[in-house]
Short mmCIF file of C-alpha atoms and ligand atoms in Angstrom, two decimals:
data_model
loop_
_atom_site.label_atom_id
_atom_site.label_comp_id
_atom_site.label_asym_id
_atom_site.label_seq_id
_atom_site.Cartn_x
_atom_site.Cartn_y
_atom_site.Cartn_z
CA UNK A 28 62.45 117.27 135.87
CA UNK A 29 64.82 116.37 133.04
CA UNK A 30 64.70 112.94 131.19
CA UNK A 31 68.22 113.86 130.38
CA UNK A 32 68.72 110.35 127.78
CA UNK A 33 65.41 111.27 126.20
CA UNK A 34 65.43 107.76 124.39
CA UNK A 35 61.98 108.05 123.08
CA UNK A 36 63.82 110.16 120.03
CA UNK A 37 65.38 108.47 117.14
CA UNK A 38 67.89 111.66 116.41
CA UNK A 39 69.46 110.31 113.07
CA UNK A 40 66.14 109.27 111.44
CA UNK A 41 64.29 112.53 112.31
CA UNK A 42 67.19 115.54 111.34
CA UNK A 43 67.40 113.66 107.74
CA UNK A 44 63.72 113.01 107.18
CA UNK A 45 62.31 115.03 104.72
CA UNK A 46 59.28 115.87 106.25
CA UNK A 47 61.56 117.30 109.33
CA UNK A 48 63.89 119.12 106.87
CA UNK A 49 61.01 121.21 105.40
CA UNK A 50 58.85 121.88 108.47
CA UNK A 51 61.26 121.32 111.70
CA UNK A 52 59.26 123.43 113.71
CA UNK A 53 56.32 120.71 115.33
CA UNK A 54 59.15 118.61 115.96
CA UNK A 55 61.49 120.69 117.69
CA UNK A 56 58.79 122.09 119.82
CA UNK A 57 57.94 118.90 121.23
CA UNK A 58 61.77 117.94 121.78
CA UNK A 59 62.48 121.02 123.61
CA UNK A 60 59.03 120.40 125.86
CA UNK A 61 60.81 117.75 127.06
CA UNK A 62 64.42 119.37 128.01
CA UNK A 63 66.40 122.03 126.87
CA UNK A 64 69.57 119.78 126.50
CA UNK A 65 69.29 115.82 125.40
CA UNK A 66 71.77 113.16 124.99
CA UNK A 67 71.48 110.93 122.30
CA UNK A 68 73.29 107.36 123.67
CA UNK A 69 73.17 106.29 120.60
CA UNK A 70 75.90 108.87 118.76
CA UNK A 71 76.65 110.36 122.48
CA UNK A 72 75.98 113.21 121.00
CA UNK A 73 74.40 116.17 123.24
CA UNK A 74 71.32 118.37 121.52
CA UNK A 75 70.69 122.07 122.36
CA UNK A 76 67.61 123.19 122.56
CA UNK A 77 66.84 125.68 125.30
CA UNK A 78 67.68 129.39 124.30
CA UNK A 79 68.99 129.57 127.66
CA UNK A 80 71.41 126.73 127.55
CA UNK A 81 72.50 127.51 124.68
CA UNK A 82 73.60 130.89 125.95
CA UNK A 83 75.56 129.67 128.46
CA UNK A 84 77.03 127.15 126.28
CA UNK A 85 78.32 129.36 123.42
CA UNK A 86 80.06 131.87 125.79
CA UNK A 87 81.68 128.92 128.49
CA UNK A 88 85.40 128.69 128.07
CA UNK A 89 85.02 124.43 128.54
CA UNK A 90 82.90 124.73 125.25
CA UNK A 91 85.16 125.08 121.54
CA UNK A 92 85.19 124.63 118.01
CA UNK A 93 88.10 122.47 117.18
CA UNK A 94 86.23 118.96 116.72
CA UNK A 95 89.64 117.20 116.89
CA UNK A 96 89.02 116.90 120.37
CA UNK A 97 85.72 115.22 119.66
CA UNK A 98 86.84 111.96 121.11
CA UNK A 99 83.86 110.15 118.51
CA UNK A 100 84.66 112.07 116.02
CA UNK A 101 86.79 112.00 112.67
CA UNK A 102 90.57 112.14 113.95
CA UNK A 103 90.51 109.43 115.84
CA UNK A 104 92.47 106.62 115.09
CA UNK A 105 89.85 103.78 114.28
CA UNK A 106 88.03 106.77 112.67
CA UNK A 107 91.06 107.63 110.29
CA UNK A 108 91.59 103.80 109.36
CA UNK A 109 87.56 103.20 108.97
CA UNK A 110 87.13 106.44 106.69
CA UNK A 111 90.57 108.05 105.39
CA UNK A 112 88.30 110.37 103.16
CA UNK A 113 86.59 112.30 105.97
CA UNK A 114 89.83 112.14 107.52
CA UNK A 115 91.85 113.75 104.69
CA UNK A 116 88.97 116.22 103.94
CA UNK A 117 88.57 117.52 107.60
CA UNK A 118 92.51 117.79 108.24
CA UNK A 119 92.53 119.82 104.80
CA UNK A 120 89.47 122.41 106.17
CA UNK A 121 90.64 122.00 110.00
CA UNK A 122 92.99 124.88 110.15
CA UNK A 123 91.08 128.20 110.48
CA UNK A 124 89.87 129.98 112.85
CA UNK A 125 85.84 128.75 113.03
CA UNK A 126 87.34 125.12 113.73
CA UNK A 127 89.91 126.61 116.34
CA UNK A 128 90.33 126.91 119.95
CA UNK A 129 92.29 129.63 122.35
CA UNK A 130 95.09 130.74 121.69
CA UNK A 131 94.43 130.15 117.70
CA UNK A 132 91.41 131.15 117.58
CA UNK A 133 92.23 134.89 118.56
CA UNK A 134 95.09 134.98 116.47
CA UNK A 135 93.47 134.40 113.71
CA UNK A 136 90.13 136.62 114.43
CA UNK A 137 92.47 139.34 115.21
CA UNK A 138 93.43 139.60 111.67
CA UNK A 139 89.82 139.86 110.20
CA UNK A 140 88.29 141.94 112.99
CA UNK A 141 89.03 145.17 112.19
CA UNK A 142 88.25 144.81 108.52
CA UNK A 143 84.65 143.60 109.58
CA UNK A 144 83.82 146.35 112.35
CA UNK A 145 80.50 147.38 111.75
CA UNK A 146 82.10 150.67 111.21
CA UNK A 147 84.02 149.33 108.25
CA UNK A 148 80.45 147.70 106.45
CA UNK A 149 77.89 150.48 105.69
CA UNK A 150 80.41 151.45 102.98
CA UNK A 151 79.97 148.34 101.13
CA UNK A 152 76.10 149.22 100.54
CA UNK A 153 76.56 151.06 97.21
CA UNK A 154 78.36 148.31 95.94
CA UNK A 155 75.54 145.92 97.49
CA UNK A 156 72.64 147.72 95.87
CA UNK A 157 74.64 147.88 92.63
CA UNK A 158 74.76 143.68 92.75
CA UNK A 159 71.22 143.66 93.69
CA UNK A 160 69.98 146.07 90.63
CA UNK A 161 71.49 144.87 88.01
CA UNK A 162 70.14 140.93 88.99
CA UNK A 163 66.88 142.71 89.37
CA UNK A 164 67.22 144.34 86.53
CA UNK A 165 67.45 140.51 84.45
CA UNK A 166 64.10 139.25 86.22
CA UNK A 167 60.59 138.86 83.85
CA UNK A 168 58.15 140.75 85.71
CA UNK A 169 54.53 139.92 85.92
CA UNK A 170 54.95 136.68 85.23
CA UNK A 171 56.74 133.45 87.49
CA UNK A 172 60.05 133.36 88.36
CA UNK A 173 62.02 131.49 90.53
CA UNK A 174 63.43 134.09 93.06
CA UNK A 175 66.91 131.56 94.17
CA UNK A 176 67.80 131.33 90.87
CA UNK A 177 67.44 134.42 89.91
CA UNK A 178 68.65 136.55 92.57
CA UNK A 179 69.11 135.07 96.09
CA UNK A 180 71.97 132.14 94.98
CA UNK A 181 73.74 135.13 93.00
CA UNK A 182 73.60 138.27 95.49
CA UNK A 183 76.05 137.16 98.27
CA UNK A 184 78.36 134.98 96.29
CA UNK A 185 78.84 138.32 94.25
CA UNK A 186 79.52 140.32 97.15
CA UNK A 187 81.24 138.21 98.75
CA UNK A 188 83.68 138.23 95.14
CA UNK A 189 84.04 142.27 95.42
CA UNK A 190 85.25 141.82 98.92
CA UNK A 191 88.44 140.20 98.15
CA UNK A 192 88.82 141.88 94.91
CA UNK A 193 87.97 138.59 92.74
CA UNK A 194 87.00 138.77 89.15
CA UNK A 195 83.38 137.97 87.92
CA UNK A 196 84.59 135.40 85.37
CA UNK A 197 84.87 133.24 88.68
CA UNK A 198 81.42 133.37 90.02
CA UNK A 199 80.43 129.61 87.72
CA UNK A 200 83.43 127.97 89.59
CA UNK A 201 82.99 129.26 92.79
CA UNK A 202 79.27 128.69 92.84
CA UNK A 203 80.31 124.99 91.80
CA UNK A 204 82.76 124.60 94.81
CA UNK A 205 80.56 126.09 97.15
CA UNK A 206 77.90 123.55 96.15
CA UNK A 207 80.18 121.16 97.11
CA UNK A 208 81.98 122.12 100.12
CA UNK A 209 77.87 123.23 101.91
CA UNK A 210 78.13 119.77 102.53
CA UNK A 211 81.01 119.35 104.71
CA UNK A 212 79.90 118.23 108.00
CA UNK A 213 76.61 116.80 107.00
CA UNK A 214 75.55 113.65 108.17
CA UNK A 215 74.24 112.64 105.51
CA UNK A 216 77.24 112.87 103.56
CA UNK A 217 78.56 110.54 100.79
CA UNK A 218 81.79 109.19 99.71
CA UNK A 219 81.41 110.94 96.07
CA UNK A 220 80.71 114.07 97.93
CA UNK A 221 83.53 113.67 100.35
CA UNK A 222 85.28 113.56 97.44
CA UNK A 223 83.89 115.84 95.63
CA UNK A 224 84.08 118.41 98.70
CA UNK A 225 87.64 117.92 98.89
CA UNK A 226 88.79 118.34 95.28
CA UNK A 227 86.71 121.73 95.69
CA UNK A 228 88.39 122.73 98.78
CA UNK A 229 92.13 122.11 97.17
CA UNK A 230 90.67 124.06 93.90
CA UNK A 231 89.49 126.80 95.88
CA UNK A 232 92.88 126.96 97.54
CA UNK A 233 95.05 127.19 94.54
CA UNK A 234 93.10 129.90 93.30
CA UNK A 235 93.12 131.60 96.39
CA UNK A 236 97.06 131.15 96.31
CA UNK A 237 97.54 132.59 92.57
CA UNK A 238 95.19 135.21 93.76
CA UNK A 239 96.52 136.71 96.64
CA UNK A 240 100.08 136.10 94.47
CA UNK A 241 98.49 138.66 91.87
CA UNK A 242 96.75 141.05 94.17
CA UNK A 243 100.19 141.62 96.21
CA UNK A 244 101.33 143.84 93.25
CA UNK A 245 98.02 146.14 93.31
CA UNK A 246 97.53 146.60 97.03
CA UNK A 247 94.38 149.23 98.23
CA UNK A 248 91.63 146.51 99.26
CA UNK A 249 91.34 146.25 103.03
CA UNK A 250 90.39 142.29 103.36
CA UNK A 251 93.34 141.08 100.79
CA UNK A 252 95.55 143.22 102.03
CA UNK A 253 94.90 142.20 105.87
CA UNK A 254 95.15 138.97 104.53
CA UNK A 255 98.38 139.25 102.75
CA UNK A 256 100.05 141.57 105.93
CA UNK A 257 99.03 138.53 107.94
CA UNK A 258 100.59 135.74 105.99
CA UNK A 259 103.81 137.81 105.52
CA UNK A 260 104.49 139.00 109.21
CA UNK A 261 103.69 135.06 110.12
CA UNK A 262 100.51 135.95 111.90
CA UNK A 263 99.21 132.82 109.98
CA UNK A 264 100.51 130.30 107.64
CA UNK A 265 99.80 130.28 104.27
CA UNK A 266 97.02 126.57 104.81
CA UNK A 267 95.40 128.74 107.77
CA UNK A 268 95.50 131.85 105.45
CA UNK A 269 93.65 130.18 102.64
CA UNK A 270 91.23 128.35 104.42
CA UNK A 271 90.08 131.65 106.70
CA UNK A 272 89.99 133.56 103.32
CA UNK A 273 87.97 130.60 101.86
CA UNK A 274 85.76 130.50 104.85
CA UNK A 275 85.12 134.49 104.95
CA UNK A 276 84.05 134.17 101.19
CA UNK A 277 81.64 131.05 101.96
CA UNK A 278 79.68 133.09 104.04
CA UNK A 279 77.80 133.60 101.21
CA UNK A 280 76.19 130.18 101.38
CA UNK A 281 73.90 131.21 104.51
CA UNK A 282 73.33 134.31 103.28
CA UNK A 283 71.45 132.84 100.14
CA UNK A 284 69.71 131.08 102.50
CA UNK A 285 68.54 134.00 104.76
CA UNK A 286 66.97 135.79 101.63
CA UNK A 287 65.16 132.87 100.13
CA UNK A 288 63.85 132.22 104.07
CA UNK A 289 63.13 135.68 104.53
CA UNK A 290 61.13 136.49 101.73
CA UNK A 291 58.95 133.80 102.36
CA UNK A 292 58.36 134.73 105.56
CA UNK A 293 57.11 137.87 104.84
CA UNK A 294 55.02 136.25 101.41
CA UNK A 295 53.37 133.94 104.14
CA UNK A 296 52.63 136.85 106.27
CA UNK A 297 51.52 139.39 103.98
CA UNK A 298 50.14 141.95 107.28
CA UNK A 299 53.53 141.98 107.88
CA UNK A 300 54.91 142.56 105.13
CA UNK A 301 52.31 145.50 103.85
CA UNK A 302 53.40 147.21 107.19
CA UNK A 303 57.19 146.80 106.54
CA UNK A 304 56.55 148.81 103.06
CA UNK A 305 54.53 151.52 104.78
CA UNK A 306 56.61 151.74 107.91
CA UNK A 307 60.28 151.06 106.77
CA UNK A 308 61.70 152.60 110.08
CA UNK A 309 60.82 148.77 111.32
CA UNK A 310 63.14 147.11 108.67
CA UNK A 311 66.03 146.73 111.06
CA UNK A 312 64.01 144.62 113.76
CA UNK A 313 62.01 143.00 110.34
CA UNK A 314 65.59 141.92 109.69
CA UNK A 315 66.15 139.96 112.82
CA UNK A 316 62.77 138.47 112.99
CA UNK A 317 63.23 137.11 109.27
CA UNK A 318 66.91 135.94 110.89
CA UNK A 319 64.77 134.67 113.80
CA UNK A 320 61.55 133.00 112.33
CA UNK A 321 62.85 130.51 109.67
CA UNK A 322 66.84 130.16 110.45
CA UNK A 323 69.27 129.59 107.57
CA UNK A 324 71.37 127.02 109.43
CA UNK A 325 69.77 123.76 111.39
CA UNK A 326 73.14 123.34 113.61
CA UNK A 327 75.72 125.20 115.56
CA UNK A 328 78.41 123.08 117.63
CA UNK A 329 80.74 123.43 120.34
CA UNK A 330 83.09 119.99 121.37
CA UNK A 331 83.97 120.22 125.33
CA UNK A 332 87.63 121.12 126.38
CA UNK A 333 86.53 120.35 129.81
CA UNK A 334 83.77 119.17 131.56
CA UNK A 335 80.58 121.64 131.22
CA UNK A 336 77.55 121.79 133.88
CA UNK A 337 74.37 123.37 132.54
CA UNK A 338 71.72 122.68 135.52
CA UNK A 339 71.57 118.71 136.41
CA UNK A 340 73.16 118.28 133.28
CA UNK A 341 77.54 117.50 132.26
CA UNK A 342 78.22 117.81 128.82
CA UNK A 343 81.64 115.72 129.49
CA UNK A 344 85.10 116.49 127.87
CA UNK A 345 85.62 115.22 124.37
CA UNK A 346 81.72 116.18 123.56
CA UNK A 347 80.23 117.11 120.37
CA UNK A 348 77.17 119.21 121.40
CA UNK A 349 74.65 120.78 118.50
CA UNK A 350 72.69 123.92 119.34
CA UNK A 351 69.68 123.27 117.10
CA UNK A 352 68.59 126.98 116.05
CA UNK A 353 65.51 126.09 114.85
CA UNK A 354 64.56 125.59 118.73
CA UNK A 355 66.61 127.95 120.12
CA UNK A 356 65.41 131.05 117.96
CA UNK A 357 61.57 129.64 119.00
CA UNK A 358 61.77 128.95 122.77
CA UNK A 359 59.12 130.41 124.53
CA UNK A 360 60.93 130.86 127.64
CA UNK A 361 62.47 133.77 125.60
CA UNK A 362 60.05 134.94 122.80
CA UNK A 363 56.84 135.72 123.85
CA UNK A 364 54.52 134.25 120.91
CA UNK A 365 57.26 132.49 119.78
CA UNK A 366 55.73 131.12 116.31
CA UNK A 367 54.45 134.38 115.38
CA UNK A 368 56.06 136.27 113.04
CA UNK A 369 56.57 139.73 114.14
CA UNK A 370 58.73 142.58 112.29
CA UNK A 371 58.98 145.54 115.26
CA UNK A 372 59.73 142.56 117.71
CA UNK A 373 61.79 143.71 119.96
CA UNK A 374 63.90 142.46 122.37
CA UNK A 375 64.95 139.66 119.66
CA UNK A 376 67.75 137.69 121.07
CA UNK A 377 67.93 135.43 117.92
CA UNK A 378 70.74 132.92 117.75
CA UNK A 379 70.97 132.79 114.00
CA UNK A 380 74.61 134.02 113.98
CA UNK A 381 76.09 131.97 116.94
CA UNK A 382 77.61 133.74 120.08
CA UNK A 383 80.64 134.02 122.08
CA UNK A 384 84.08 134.23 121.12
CA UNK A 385 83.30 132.74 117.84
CA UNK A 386 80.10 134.46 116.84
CA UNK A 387 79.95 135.26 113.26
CA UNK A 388 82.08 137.83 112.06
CA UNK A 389 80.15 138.35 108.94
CA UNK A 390 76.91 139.13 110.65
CA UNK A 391 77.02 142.86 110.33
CA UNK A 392 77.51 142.06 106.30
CA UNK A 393 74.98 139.48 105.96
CA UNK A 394 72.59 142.21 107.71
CA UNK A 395 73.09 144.42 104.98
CA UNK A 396 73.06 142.32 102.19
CA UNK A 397 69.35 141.59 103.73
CA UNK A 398 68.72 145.05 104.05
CA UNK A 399 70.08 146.06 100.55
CA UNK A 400 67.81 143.29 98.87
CA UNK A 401 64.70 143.56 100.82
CA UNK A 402 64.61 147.46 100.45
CA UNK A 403 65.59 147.18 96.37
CA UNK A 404 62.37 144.62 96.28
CA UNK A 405 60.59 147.21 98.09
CA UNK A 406 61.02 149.91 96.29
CA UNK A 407 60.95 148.44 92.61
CA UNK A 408 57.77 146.49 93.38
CA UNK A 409 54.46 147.57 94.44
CA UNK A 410 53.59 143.79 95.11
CA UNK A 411 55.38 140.39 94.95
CA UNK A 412 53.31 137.11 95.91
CA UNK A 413 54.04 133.40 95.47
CA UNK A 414 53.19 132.17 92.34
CA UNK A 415 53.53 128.33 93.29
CA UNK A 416 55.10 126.43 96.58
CA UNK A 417 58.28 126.93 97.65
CA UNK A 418 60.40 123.72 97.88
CA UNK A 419 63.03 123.32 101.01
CA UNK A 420 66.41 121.33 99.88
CA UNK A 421 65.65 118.06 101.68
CA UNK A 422 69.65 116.26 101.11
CA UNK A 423 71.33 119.26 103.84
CA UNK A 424 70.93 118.73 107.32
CA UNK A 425 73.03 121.23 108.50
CA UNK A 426 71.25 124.04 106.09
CA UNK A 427 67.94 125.04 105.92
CA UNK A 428 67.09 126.79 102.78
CA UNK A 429 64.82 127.16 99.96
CA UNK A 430 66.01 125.15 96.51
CA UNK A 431 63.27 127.04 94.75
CA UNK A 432 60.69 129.81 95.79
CA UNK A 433 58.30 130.65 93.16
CA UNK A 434 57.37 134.75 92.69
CA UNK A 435 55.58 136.75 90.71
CA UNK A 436 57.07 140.70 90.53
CA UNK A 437 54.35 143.01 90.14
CA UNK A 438 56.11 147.05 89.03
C1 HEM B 527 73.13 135.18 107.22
C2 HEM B 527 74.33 134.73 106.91
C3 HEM B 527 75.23 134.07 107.89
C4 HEM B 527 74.95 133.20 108.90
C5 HEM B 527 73.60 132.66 109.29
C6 HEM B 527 76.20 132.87 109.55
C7 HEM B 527 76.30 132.04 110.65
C8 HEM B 527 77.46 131.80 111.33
C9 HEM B 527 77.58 130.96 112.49
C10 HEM B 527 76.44 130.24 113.15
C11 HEM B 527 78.86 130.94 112.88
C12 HEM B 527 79.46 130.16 114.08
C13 HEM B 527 79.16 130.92 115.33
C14 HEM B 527 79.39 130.12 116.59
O1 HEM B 527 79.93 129.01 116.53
O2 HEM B 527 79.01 130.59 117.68
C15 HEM B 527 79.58 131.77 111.96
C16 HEM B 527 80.93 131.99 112.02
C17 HEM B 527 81.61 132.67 111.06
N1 HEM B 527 81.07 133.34 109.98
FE1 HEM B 527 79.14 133.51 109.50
N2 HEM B 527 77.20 133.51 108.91
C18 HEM B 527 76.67 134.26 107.89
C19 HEM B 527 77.33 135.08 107.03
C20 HEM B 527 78.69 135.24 107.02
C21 HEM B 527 79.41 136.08 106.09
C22 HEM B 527 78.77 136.97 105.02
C23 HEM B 527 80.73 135.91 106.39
C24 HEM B 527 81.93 136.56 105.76
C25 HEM B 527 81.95 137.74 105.26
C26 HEM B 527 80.83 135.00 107.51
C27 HEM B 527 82.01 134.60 108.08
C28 HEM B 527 82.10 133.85 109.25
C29 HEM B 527 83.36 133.50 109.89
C30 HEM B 527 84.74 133.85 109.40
C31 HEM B 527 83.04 132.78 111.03
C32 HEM B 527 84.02 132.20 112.06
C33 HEM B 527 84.12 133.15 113.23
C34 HEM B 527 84.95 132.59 114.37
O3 HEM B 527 85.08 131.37 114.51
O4 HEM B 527 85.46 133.41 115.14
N3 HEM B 527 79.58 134.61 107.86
N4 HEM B 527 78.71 132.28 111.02
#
């Protein structure tokens, strides 16, 4: 049954083809017709596909995050001598808890878990709408205008800001670090933006360090001041302190993503849309199909502690597998009409945020920032269509998103 090599597929040349990056879908569907898991000898890397195997792949305790046990991958020794960039630039963004494994990994999560219960998140929503009015508020109605620029790159970064109590003044900088650091990881990757990537990263830390130094003397917000109780009772050093906090506020980065997808799901299915703003008891499931349909992020890995059996197939220690969400979030085997996009959808067991131990902790955020925008659109427009084509960035594998997405606002 399974042609587990698969050696019909040139991997590298089709995940950085343009073509692929702004239409995956034909492609993926034929890969995953095939298997739901492929090896590519080339890289020896392992591709997810299946939604099934992928299920059973995020929760399995053989299957981390810490890619220094990726015995191909950047920390090993030939590796470190061939490219001492990548090596310095991993080691500097290695040590939180996304790239770590038990026990680590649960010490850190610990810290950030109770500030992101859902519980704790419906409070942010006034603040939320208040972000998303006032960039609505500076858009030309009637006429074009190019909805990532100006409001879906600016929502979420601005959140994101509030949440750890950091100034406005720094949203230019930080939006120029996190252009640079969304490509850590990608294999298309340069030396200049290795570079680049890691001057960011140490920027973004010595803010964070003055920062957290200033906000110690005006305690009262609930993520710094987890944060700061952590790094003082020794929970986490100060390098796994910054990068977590720098990681919790790049969450953004998919989020933009997820609104620039979303919308244009709906604009391309305009039924669908027209019965969201007549029936908005459906926006909750229209949120997980948008999450669902067009996926923010192309890739979501796991390196083997141990050796991990998924039917005929061993994903062997030392591993890199990718779960390709494009697939996963389309498989038929679990969404009946899979390419159809459907707002009251229900069950919708997209994989957009990951799953397991280290599924996103920002998801119940990143839901309401979708929420918070797509109602705001809602109710300050009576219709909003594409005034143009939407262009997909084409130089980020590991992100899909929108680089531009033309509207027109009609009051
Ligand atoms: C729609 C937007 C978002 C998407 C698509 C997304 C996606 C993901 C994915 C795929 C993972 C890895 C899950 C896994 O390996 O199984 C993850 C982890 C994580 N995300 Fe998000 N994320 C989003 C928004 C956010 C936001 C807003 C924050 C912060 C407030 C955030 C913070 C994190 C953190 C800290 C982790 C690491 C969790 C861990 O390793 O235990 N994310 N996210």
């Amino acid at each position: 049954m399974n042609t587990a090599t698969s050696a019909d597929i040139d991997w590298w040349t089709m995940l950085t083809d343009p073509d692929y990056l702004s239409n995956p879908h034909p492609h993926l569907k034929r890969i995953r017709e095939i298997a739901p898991i492929h090896l590519d000898p080339a890289s020896g890397i392992y591709f997810v596909l299946g939604h099934d195997a992928f299920n059973a792949m995020v929760r399995a305790s053989e299957m981390g995050r810490d890619t220094r046990l990726w015995t191909d991958g950047w920390s090993r020794p030939e590796s470190k001598d061939r490219d001492p960039l990548s090596y310095e630039l991993f080691s500097e963004f290695q040590r939180q808890m996304v790239n770590s494994n038990p026990p680590d990994h649960r010490r850190m999560r610990d810290v950030y878990e109770k500030a992101f219960r859902p519980a704790e998140i419906p409070p942010l929503l006034p603040m939320i709408e208040r972000e998303c009015a006032q960039l609505l508020d500076a858009l030309p109605v009637g006429e074009p205008v190019d909805f990532m620029t100006g409001f879906a790159n600016h929502l979420p970064l601005r959140v994101s800001r509030n949440l750890f109590d950091i100034p406005p003044e720094m949203d230019a900088e930080m939006a120029r670090w996190n252009q640079a650091l969304i490509k850590i990881g990608d294999i298309m990757m340069t030396q200049d933006q290795k570079q680049e990537a890691l001057d960011s990263l140490r920027a973004y830390k010595a803010y964070l360090r003055g920062h957290l130094a200033d906000r110690r003397n005006h305690p009262g917000n609930g993520f710094v001041d987890a944060t700061l109780e952590a790094l003082d009772n020794g929970t986490m050093d100060e390098d796994e302190t910054l990068n977590n906090m720098k990681g919790l506020i790049s969450g953004n980065e998919t989020t933009v993503n997820v609104l620039g997808n979303g919308l244009l799901s709906m604009l391309r299915n305009p039924d669908q849309f027209d019965k969201l703003r007549s029936e908005p008891e459906h926006m909750r499931t229209a949120i997980e199909e948008m999450l669902r349909f067009e996926p923010s992020i192309n890739f979501i890995l796991r390196v083997a502690i141990e050796d991990f059996q998924y039917g005929d197939m061993v994903i062997p220690a030392g591993s890199l597998a990718l779960g390709l969400i494009g697939a996963i979030n389309r498989d038929p085997a679990r969404f009946e009409d899979a390419d159809a996009f459907d707002i009251t959808r229900r069950p919708n067991a997209q994989y957009i945020f990951g799953g397991g131990p280290h599924v996103c902790i920002g998801a119940p955020l990143a839901r309401l920032e979708v929420q918070a925008a797509v109602t705001a659109l809602l109710d300050r427009f009576s219709r909003i269509e594409l005034a143009g084509e939407p262009v997909w960035w084409t130089d980020r594998t590991n992100q899909r998103g929108l680089q531009s997405l033309p509207v027109r606002l009609i009051p």
